[in-house]
Amino acid sequence: MVRTESELRQEIVEIGRWIHRLGFVAAYDGNISARLDNYRILSTPTTISKGMMAPDDLVVVDYEGKKISGRRNVTSEIAMHLLVYRRRSDVQAVVHAHPPTATGYAAAGLSLNKALVSEVVLSLGCIPLAGYGTPGTPELTEALAPLVNSYDALLMANHGVVTYGGDLMQAYFRMETVEHFAKISLVTELLGRQVLLSETDVDKLLAARQKYFGSGARSIERSASCPISDGVRAEPEKIHVSAEELAELVSEAVRKIGGKTRC
Ligand SMILES: [Zn+2]
């Protein structure tokens, strides 16, 4: 369904409220945009809370990021949005936020690339981690560029998350999925146990994408790094300790257990 500019403005304002209410952004963080046509993009402006916007706060920019209309200033992160629109003709909307759990993974240098939840494999394949780039500079877009064509959601090292899709709701829902999956992944880390889906199950899920998302669904190729199934096992890490160090480790463990027992 084709949206009018006024409907898109309303939808961006609404999604801004949601990402703010969910704690995906703080203060002036984050930005949301939608393609108006082949010449113009509608975007949230700089220095405004995404939870407190009105439809006429938004700005219209061209594909070089130059303002065409709007009384507010253009966000310095517009280049990230432009990169996605230029590289992905199927994308109509982009959402960028800093949801705490997923951003925690990005700040820990970890991607969300394990086949832990079937729905996430089905919808996103996996969420890779793009290298760090200073916000508002070409460094940031250079780090994202190699991944934009292959994935619909990216973690940005030491920064946040960017998601995109065929409309604003899809881009927003992908942001929700990334943060939800980050929380689930964190729980498995806390439990100290992760049971990955098998290679066969991952292949079945990726093949089923068209059935669930229609003929427009992009095909996601499973690679060694994304999503990681139980068919790809890391070599067990080998450590070397001297006899003295081993004896010290054992007696330390015994001391700890003894301490716990007395409590
Ligand atoms: Zn940001």
PDB file of C-alpha atoms and ligand atoms in Angstrom:
ATOM      1  CA  MET A   1       0.000   0.000   0.000  1.00  0.00           C
ATOM      2  CA  VAL A   2       1.460   3.347  -1.040  1.00  0.00           C
ATOM      3  CA  ARG A   3       1.492   5.890   1.797  1.00  0.00           C
ATOM      4  CA  THR A   4       1.037   9.637   1.352  1.00  0.00           C
ATOM      5  CA  GLU A   5       3.707  11.952   2.745  1.00  0.00           C
ATOM      6  CA  SER A   6       1.384  12.964   5.555  1.00  0.00           C
ATOM      7  CA  GLU A   7       0.765   9.293   6.503  1.00  0.00           C
ATOM      8  CA  LEU A   8       4.523   8.635   6.486  1.00  0.00           C
ATOM      9  CA  ARG A   9       5.116  11.683   8.734  1.00  0.00           C
ATOM     10  CA  GLN A  10       2.507  10.366  11.181  1.00  0.00           C
ATOM     11  CA  GLU A  11       3.988   6.862  11.135  1.00  0.00           C
ATOM     12  CA  ILE A  12       7.556   8.129  11.780  1.00  0.00           C
ATOM     13  CA  VAL A  13       6.320  10.200  14.740  1.00  0.00           C
ATOM     14  CA  GLU A  14       4.540   7.138  16.139  1.00  0.00           C
ATOM     15  CA  ILE A  15       7.564   4.838  15.733  1.00  0.00           C
ATOM     16  CA  GLY A  16       9.676   7.551  17.398  1.00  0.00           C
ATOM     17  CA  ARG A  17       7.373   7.336  20.447  1.00  0.00           C
ATOM     18  CA  TRP A  18       7.653   3.548  20.516  1.00  0.00           C
ATOM     19  CA  ILE A  19      11.456   3.400  20.359  1.00  0.00           C
ATOM     20  CA  HIS A  20      11.626   6.075  23.061  1.00  0.00           C
ATOM     21  CA  ARG A  21       9.090   4.326  25.306  1.00  0.00           C
ATOM     22  CA  LEU A  22      10.903   0.997  24.902  1.00  0.00           C
ATOM     23  CA  GLY A  23      14.188   2.608  25.966  1.00  0.00           C
ATOM     24  CA  PHE A  24      15.806   1.964  22.579  1.00  0.00           C
ATOM     25  CA  VAL A  25      16.972   5.618  22.541  1.00  0.00           C
ATOM     26  CA  ALA A  26      17.911   8.226  25.150  1.00  0.00           C
ATOM     27  CA  ALA A  27      17.890  12.023  24.810  1.00  0.00           C
ATOM     28  CA  TYR A  28      18.353  12.886  21.101  1.00  0.00           C
ATOM     29  CA  ASP A  29      19.535   9.398  20.031  1.00  0.00           C
ATOM     30  CA  GLY A  30      18.371   7.519  16.959  1.00  0.00           C
ATOM     31  CA  ASN A  31      16.811   8.462  13.644  1.00  0.00           C
ATOM     32  CA  ILE A  32      14.053   7.197  11.368  1.00  0.00           C
ATOM     33  CA  SER A  33      13.548   7.808   7.648  1.00  0.00           C
ATOM     34  CA  ALA A  34      11.338   6.778   4.734  1.00  0.00           C
ATOM     35  CA  ARG A  35      11.726   7.031   0.965  1.00  0.00           C
ATOM     36  CA  LEU A  36       9.277   9.548  -0.544  1.00  0.00           C
ATOM     37  CA  ASP A  37      10.296   9.002  -4.189  1.00  0.00           C
ATOM     38  CA  ASN A  38      13.424   8.677  -6.310  1.00  0.00           C
ATOM     39  CA  TYR A  39      14.557  12.179  -5.352  1.00  0.00           C
ATOM     40  CA  ARG A  40      13.476  12.722  -1.748  1.00  0.00           C
ATOM     41  CA  ILE A  41      13.729  11.112   1.685  1.00  0.00           C
ATOM     42  CA  LEU A  42      11.691  12.040   4.751  1.00  0.00           C
ATOM     43  CA  SER A  43      13.792  11.962   7.933  1.00  0.00           C
ATOM     44  CA  THR A  44      13.781  12.810  11.624  1.00  0.00           C
ATOM     45  CA  PRO A  45      15.901  15.922  12.291  1.00  0.00           C
ATOM     46  CA  THR A  46      18.879  16.351  14.608  1.00  0.00           C
ATOM     47  CA  THR A  47      18.633  17.279  18.335  1.00  0.00           C
ATOM     48  CA  ILE A  48      15.093  16.219  19.085  1.00  0.00           C
ATOM     49  CA  SER A  49      13.762  13.462  21.340  1.00  0.00           C
ATOM     50  CA  LYS A  50      12.268  10.787  19.111  1.00  0.00           C
ATOM     51  CA  GLY A  51       9.528  10.406  21.720  1.00  0.00           C
ATOM     52  CA  MET A  52       8.410  14.026  21.444  1.00  0.00           C
ATOM     53  CA  MET A  53       8.208  14.799  17.717  1.00  0.00           C
ATOM     54  CA  ALA A  54       5.377  16.389  15.722  1.00  0.00           C
ATOM     55  CA  PRO A  55       4.860  15.578  12.007  1.00  0.00           C
ATOM     56  CA  ASP A  56       6.142  19.032  10.948  1.00  0.00           C
ATOM     57  CA  ASP A  57       9.431  18.533  12.839  1.00  0.00           C
ATOM     58  CA  LEU A  58      10.575  16.144  10.082  1.00  0.00           C
ATOM     59  CA  VAL A  59      12.841  17.250   7.231  1.00  0.00           C
ATOM     60  CA  VAL A  60      12.935  16.286   3.550  1.00  0.00           C
ATOM     61  CA  VAL A  61      16.397  15.679   2.046  1.00  0.00           C
ATOM     62  CA  ASP A  62      17.727  14.668  -1.356  1.00  0.00           C
ATOM     63  CA  TYR A  63      19.903  11.603  -1.977  1.00  0.00           C
ATOM     64  CA  GLU A  64      23.013  13.671  -1.223  1.00  0.00           C
ATOM     65  CA  GLY A  65      21.636  14.471   2.236  1.00  0.00           C
ATOM     66  CA  LYS A  66      20.950  18.129   1.359  1.00  0.00           C
ATOM     67  CA  LYS A  67      17.857  19.636   2.954  1.00  0.00           C
ATOM     68  CA  ILE A  68      14.980  20.360   0.559  1.00  0.00           C
ATOM     69  CA  SER A  69      12.418  21.439   3.150  1.00  0.00           C
ATOM     70  CA  GLY A  70      11.738  21.592   6.892  1.00  0.00           C
ATOM     71  CA  ARG A  71      12.495  24.131   9.613  1.00  0.00           C
ATOM     72  CA  ARG A  72      14.835  21.873  11.606  1.00  0.00           C
ATOM     73  CA  ASN A  73      18.365  20.694  10.758  1.00  0.00           C
ATOM     74  CA  VAL A  74      19.348  17.413   9.086  1.00  0.00           C
ATOM     75  CA  THR A  75      20.779  14.642  11.303  1.00  0.00           C
ATOM     76  CA  SER A  76      24.521  13.976  10.994  1.00  0.00           C
ATOM     77  CA  GLU A  77      23.646  10.266  10.679  1.00  0.00           C
ATOM     78  CA  ILE A  78      21.720  10.765   7.428  1.00  0.00           C
ATOM     79  CA  ALA A  79      24.650   9.253   5.455  1.00  0.00           C
ATOM     80  CA  MET A  80      23.896   5.864   7.044  1.00  0.00           C
ATOM     81  CA  HIS A  81      20.316   6.036   5.743  1.00  0.00           C
ATOM     82  CA  LEU A  82      21.429   7.203   2.287  1.00  0.00           C
ATOM     83  CA  LEU A  83      23.885   4.316   2.037  1.00  0.00           C
ATOM     84  CA  VAL A  84      21.066   1.817   2.630  1.00  0.00           C
ATOM     85  CA  TYR A  85      18.696   3.492   0.126  1.00  0.00           C
ATOM     86  CA  ARG A  86      21.401   3.653  -2.542  1.00  0.00           C
ATOM     87  CA  ARG A  87      22.412   0.014  -2.138  1.00  0.00           C
ATOM     88  CA  ARG A  88      18.984  -1.525  -1.593  1.00  0.00           C
ATOM     89  CA  SER A  89      16.251  -0.548  -4.057  1.00  0.00           C
ATOM     90  CA  ASP A  90      13.831  -2.797  -2.102  1.00  0.00           C
ATOM     91  CA  VAL A  91      14.218  -0.709   1.064  1.00  0.00           C
ATOM     92  CA  GLN A  92      11.613   1.980   1.756  1.00  0.00           C
ATOM     93  CA  ALA A  93      12.435   2.782   5.401  1.00  0.00           C
ATOM     94  CA  VAL A  94      15.378   2.798   7.850  1.00  0.00           C
ATOM     95  CA  VAL A  95      15.392   2.835  11.673  1.00  0.00           C
ATOM     96  CA  HIS A  96      18.521   3.523  13.730  1.00  0.00           C
ATOM     97  CA  ALA A  97      18.528   3.213  17.543  1.00  0.00           C
ATOM     98  CA  HIS A  98      20.668   2.208  20.522  1.00  0.00           C
ATOM     99  CA  PRO A  99      18.649  -0.586  22.205  1.00  0.00           C
ATOM    100  CA  PRO A 100      20.651  -1.471  25.339  1.00  0.00           C
ATOM    101  CA  THR A 101      21.016  -5.251  25.069  1.00  0.00           C
ATOM    102  CA  ALA A 102      21.853  -5.398  21.363  1.00  0.00           C
ATOM    103  CA  THR A 103      24.116  -2.360  21.727  1.00  0.00           C
ATOM    104  CA  GLY A 104      25.754  -4.164  24.670  1.00  0.00           C
ATOM    105  CA  TYR A 105      26.625  -7.018  22.294  1.00  0.00           C
ATOM    106  CA  ALA A 106      27.961  -4.473  19.778  1.00  0.00           C
ATOM    107  CA  ALA A 107      30.051  -2.831  22.509  1.00  0.00           C
ATOM    108  CA  ALA A 108      31.384  -6.236  23.568  1.00  0.00           C
ATOM    109  CA  GLY A 109      32.498  -6.886  19.983  1.00  0.00           C
ATOM    110  CA  LEU A 110      29.959  -9.698  19.564  1.00  0.00           C
ATOM    111  CA  SER A 111      27.543 -10.288  16.706  1.00  0.00           C
ATOM    112  CA  LEU A 112      24.164 -11.989  17.112  1.00  0.00           C
ATOM    113  CA  ASN A 113      25.022 -14.750  14.686  1.00  0.00           C
ATOM    114  CA  LYS A 114      23.996 -17.968  16.439  1.00  0.00           C
ATOM    115  CA  ALA A 115      21.074 -20.085  15.297  1.00  0.00           C
ATOM    116  CA  LEU A 116      19.383 -20.073  18.707  1.00  0.00           C
ATOM    117  CA  VAL A 117      15.795 -19.080  17.819  1.00  0.00           C
ATOM    118  CA  SER A 118      13.972 -20.410  14.748  1.00  0.00           C
ATOM    119  CA  GLU A 119      11.879 -17.264  14.158  1.00  0.00           C
ATOM    120  CA  VAL A 120      14.987 -15.076  14.096  1.00  0.00           C
ATOM    121  CA  VAL A 121      16.758 -17.334  11.588  1.00  0.00           C
ATOM    122  CA  LEU A 122      13.584 -17.231   9.512  1.00  0.00           C
ATOM    123  CA  SER A 123      13.199 -13.461   9.610  1.00  0.00           C
ATOM    124  CA  LEU A 124      16.770 -12.137   9.644  1.00  0.00           C
ATOM    125  CA  GLY A 125      19.153 -15.064   9.119  1.00  0.00           C
ATOM    126  CA  CYS A 126      21.504 -13.471  11.601  1.00  0.00           C
ATOM    127  CA  ILE A 127      22.648 -10.037  12.729  1.00  0.00           C
ATOM    128  CA  PRO A 128      26.319  -9.398  11.956  1.00  0.00           C
ATOM    129  CA  LEU A 129      28.557  -6.822  13.623  1.00  0.00           C
ATOM    130  CA  ALA A 130      29.912  -3.999  11.457  1.00  0.00           C
ATOM    131  CA  GLY A 131      33.250  -2.477  12.438  1.00  0.00           C
ATOM    132  CA  TYR A 132      33.462   0.816  14.311  1.00  0.00           C
ATOM    133  CA  GLY A 133      33.245   4.155  12.524  1.00  0.00           C
ATOM    134  CA  THR A 134      33.002   7.635  14.042  1.00  0.00           C
ATOM    135  CA  PRO A 135      29.339   8.741  13.836  1.00  0.00           C
ATOM    136  CA  GLY A 136      28.605  11.322  11.158  1.00  0.00           C
ATOM    137  CA  THR A 137      31.781  10.513   9.164  1.00  0.00           C
ATOM    138  CA  PRO A 138      32.424   8.347   6.066  1.00  0.00           C
ATOM    139  CA  GLU A 139      34.185   5.849   8.384  1.00  0.00           C
ATOM    140  CA  LEU A 140      30.778   4.755   9.654  1.00  0.00           C
ATOM    141  CA  THR A 141      29.247   4.153   6.222  1.00  0.00           C
ATOM    142  CA  GLU A 142      32.428   2.404   5.023  1.00  0.00           C
ATOM    143  CA  ALA A 143      32.101  -0.040   7.934  1.00  0.00           C
ATOM    144  CA  LEU A 144      28.451  -0.788   7.108  1.00  0.00           C
ATOM    145  CA  ALA A 145      28.762  -0.902   3.308  1.00  0.00           C
ATOM    146  CA  PRO A 146      30.026  -4.505   2.898  1.00  0.00           C
ATOM    147  CA  LEU A 147      27.079  -5.888   4.906  1.00  0.00           C
ATOM    148  CA  VAL A 148      24.097  -3.832   3.704  1.00  0.00           C
ATOM    149  CA  ASN A 149      23.273  -5.984   0.672  1.00  0.00           C
ATOM    150  CA  SER A 150      23.325  -9.291   2.538  1.00  0.00           C
ATOM    151  CA  TYR A 151      21.445  -8.477   5.768  1.00  0.00           C
ATOM    152  CA  ASP A 152      18.398  -6.513   6.938  1.00  0.00           C
ATOM    153  CA  ALA A 153      19.708  -5.664  10.415  1.00  0.00           C
ATOM    154  CA  LEU A 154      23.227  -4.716  11.503  1.00  0.00           C
ATOM    155  CA  LEU A 155      24.942  -4.213  14.837  1.00  0.00           C
ATOM    156  CA  MET A 156      27.285  -1.227  14.737  1.00  0.00           C
ATOM    157  CA  ALA A 157      30.386  -1.699  16.911  1.00  0.00           C
ATOM    158  CA  ASN A 158      30.418   0.549  20.024  1.00  0.00           C
ATOM    159  CA  HIS A 159      27.346   2.382  18.749  1.00  0.00           C
ATOM    160  CA  GLY A 160      23.952   0.731  18.133  1.00  0.00           C
ATOM    161  CA  VAL A 161      21.736  -0.975  15.587  1.00  0.00           C
ATOM    162  CA  VAL A 162      20.366  -0.156  12.141  1.00  0.00           C
ATOM    163  CA  THR A 163      17.425  -2.014  10.568  1.00  0.00           C
ATOM    164  CA  TYR A 164      15.584  -1.459   7.295  1.00  0.00           C
ATOM    165  CA  GLY A 165      12.733  -2.907   5.286  1.00  0.00           C
ATOM    166  CA  GLY A 166       9.990  -2.627   2.677  1.00  0.00           C
ATOM    167  CA  ASP A 167       8.053  -0.156   4.849  1.00  0.00           C
ATOM    168  CA  LEU A 168       8.384   1.683   8.162  1.00  0.00           C
ATOM    169  CA  MET A 169       6.642  -1.017  10.199  1.00  0.00           C
ATOM    170  CA  GLN A 170       8.913  -3.739   8.834  1.00  0.00           C
ATOM    171  CA  ALA A 171      12.028  -1.683   9.595  1.00  0.00           C
ATOM    172  CA  TYR A 172      10.696  -0.991  13.112  1.00  0.00           C
ATOM    173  CA  PHE A 173       9.690  -4.627  13.756  1.00  0.00           C
ATOM    174  CA  ARG A 174      13.191  -5.726  12.765  1.00  0.00           C
ATOM    175  CA  MET A 175      14.577  -3.384  15.437  1.00  0.00           C
ATOM    176  CA  GLU A 176      12.239  -5.011  17.993  1.00  0.00           C
ATOM    177  CA  THR A 177      13.350  -8.484  16.857  1.00  0.00           C
ATOM    178  CA  VAL A 178      17.049  -7.616  17.189  1.00  0.00           C
ATOM    179  CA  GLU A 179      16.657  -6.333  20.769  1.00  0.00           C
ATOM    180  CA  HIS A 180      14.354  -9.220  21.742  1.00  0.00           C
ATOM    181  CA  PHE A 181      16.817 -11.742  20.327  1.00  0.00           C
ATOM    182  CA  ALA A 182      19.726 -10.008  22.086  1.00  0.00           C
ATOM    183  CA  LYS A 183      17.869 -10.468  25.395  1.00  0.00           C
ATOM    184  CA  ILE A 184      17.241 -14.166  24.675  1.00  0.00           C
ATOM    185  CA  SER A 185      20.896 -14.658  23.702  1.00  0.00           C
ATOM    186  CA  LEU A 186      21.974 -12.966  26.921  1.00  0.00           C
ATOM    187  CA  VAL A 187      19.753 -15.319  28.950  1.00  0.00           C
ATOM    188  CA  THR A 188      21.419 -18.345  27.317  1.00  0.00           C
ATOM    189  CA  GLU A 189      24.808 -16.839  28.195  1.00  0.00           C
ATOM    190  CA  LEU A 190      23.668 -16.380  31.811  1.00  0.00           C
ATOM    191  CA  LEU A 191      22.387 -19.971  31.918  1.00  0.00           C
ATOM    192  CA  GLY A 192      25.770 -21.055  30.610  1.00  0.00           C
ATOM    193  CA  ARG A 193      24.253 -23.221  27.910  1.00  0.00           C
ATOM    194  CA  GLN A 194      23.332 -22.754  24.258  1.00  0.00           C
ATOM    195  CA  VAL A 195      21.731 -25.428  22.074  1.00  0.00           C
ATOM    196  CA  LEU A 196      22.131 -24.368  18.450  1.00  0.00           C
ATOM    197  CA  LEU A 197      19.792 -25.468  15.664  1.00  0.00           C
ATOM    198  CA  SER A 198      21.232 -28.091  13.325  1.00  0.00           C
ATOM    199  CA  GLU A 199      22.546 -27.237   9.849  1.00  0.00           C
ATOM    200  CA  THR A 200      19.556 -29.062   8.338  1.00  0.00           C
ATOM    201  CA  ASP A 201      17.070 -27.077  10.427  1.00  0.00           C
ATOM    202  CA  VAL A 202      18.772 -23.793   9.520  1.00  0.00           C
ATOM    203  CA  ASP A 203      18.657 -24.712   5.816  1.00  0.00           C
ATOM    204  CA  LYS A 204      14.944 -25.554   6.109  1.00  0.00           C
ATOM    205  CA  LEU A 205      14.204 -22.200   7.788  1.00  0.00           C
ATOM    206  CA  LEU A 206      16.121 -20.198   5.200  1.00  0.00           C
ATOM    207  CA  ALA A 207      14.395 -22.101   2.392  1.00  0.00           C
ATOM    208  CA  ALA A 208      10.986 -21.420   3.990  1.00  0.00           C
ATOM    209  CA  ARG A 209      11.445 -17.635   3.838  1.00  0.00           C
ATOM    210  CA  GLN A 210       9.549 -17.322   0.559  1.00  0.00           C
ATOM    211  CA  LYS A 211       6.635 -19.308   1.929  1.00  0.00           C
ATOM    212  CA  TYR A 212       6.340 -16.960   4.907  1.00  0.00           C
ATOM    213  CA  PHE A 213       7.336 -13.621   3.416  1.00  0.00           C
ATOM    214  CA  GLY A 214       6.217 -14.010  -0.211  1.00  0.00           C
ATOM    215  CA  SER A 215       8.066 -13.878  -3.485  1.00  0.00           C
ATOM    216  CA  GLY A 216       9.750 -10.590  -2.482  1.00  0.00           C
ATOM    217  CA  ALA A 217      11.777 -12.326   0.270  1.00  0.00           C
ATOM    218  CA  ARG A 218      15.505 -12.072  -0.365  1.00  0.00           C
ATOM    219  CA  SER A 219      17.365 -15.356  -0.279  1.00  0.00           C
ATOM    220  CA  ILE A 220      19.800 -15.639   2.611  1.00  0.00           C
ATOM    221  CA  GLU A 221      22.776 -17.903   2.063  1.00  0.00           C
ATOM    222  CA  ARG A 222      24.036 -19.718   5.128  1.00  0.00           C
ATOM    223  CA  SER A 223      27.746 -19.162   5.589  1.00  0.00           C
ATOM    224  CA  ALA A 224      30.267 -20.473   8.103  1.00  0.00           C
ATOM    225  CA  SER A 225      29.780 -17.369  10.213  1.00  0.00           C
ATOM    226  CA  CYS A 226      26.070 -16.622   9.789  1.00  0.00           C
ATOM    227  CA  PRO A 227      23.958 -18.088  11.237  1.00  0.00           C
ATOM    228  CA  ILE A 228      26.161 -20.483  13.199  1.00  0.00           C
ATOM    229  CA  SER A 229      24.441 -23.865  13.514  1.00  0.00           C
ATOM    230  CA  ASP A 230      25.509 -26.837  15.607  1.00  0.00           C
ATOM    231  CA  GLY A 231      27.351 -28.199  12.560  1.00  0.00           C
ATOM    232  CA  VAL A 232      30.047 -25.586  13.016  1.00  0.00           C
ATOM    233  CA  ARG A 233      31.897 -26.197  16.190  1.00  0.00           C
ATOM    234  CA  ALA A 234      34.792 -24.090  17.333  1.00  0.00           C
ATOM    235  CA  GLU A 235      37.976 -25.999  18.148  1.00  0.00           C
ATOM    236  CA  PRO A 236      38.187 -26.422  21.930  1.00  0.00           C
ATOM    237  CA  GLU A 237      40.550 -23.823  23.271  1.00  0.00           C
ATOM    238  CA  LYS A 238      43.799 -25.299  24.635  1.00  0.00           C
ATOM    239  CA  ILE A 239      45.459 -23.776  27.644  1.00  0.00           C
ATOM    240  CA  HIS A 240      48.892 -24.520  29.104  1.00  0.00           C
ATOM    241  CA  VAL A 241      49.571 -24.415  32.822  1.00  0.00           C
ATOM    242  CA  SER A 242      52.574 -25.575  34.808  1.00  0.00           C
ATOM    243  CA  ALA A 243      52.228 -28.247  37.523  1.00  0.00           C
ATOM    244  CA  GLU A 244      52.575 -25.525  40.194  1.00  0.00           C
ATOM    245  CA  GLU A 245      49.871 -23.382  38.557  1.00  0.00           C
ATOM    246  CA  LEU A 246      47.576 -26.404  38.291  1.00  0.00           C
ATOM    247  CA  ALA A 247      48.091 -27.255  41.968  1.00  0.00           C
ATOM    248  CA  GLU A 248      47.342 -23.628  42.894  1.00  0.00           C
ATOM    249  CA  LEU A 249      44.139 -23.611  40.743  1.00  0.00           C
ATOM    250  CA  VAL A 250      42.939 -26.861  42.343  1.00  0.00           C
ATOM    251  CA  SER A 251      43.575 -25.700  45.906  1.00  0.00           C
ATOM    252  CA  GLU A 252      41.878 -22.347  45.142  1.00  0.00           C
ATOM    253  CA  ALA A 253      38.810 -24.201  43.835  1.00  0.00           C
ATOM    254  CA  VAL A 254      38.768 -26.431  46.933  1.00  0.00           C
ATOM    255  CA  ARG A 255      39.024 -23.343  49.170  1.00  0.00           C
ATOM    256  CA  LYS A 256      36.044 -21.745  47.350  1.00  0.00           C
ATOM    257  CA  ILE A 257      33.916 -24.899  47.604  1.00  0.00           C
ATOM    258  CA  GLY A 258      34.839 -25.223  51.299  1.00  0.00           C
ATOM    259  CA  GLY A 259      33.775 -21.606  51.863  1.00  0.00           C
ATOM    260  CA  LYS A 260      30.427 -22.188  50.176  1.00  0.00           C
ATOM    261  CA  THR A 261      29.760 -25.383  52.152  1.00  0.00           C
ATOM    262  CA  ARG A 262      30.312 -23.585  55.466  1.00  0.00           C
ATOM    263  CA  CYS A 263      27.683 -20.962  54.482  1.00  0.00           C
TER     264      CYS A 263
HETATM  265 ZN    ZN B   1      23.454   6.500  16.679  1.00  0.00          ZN
END
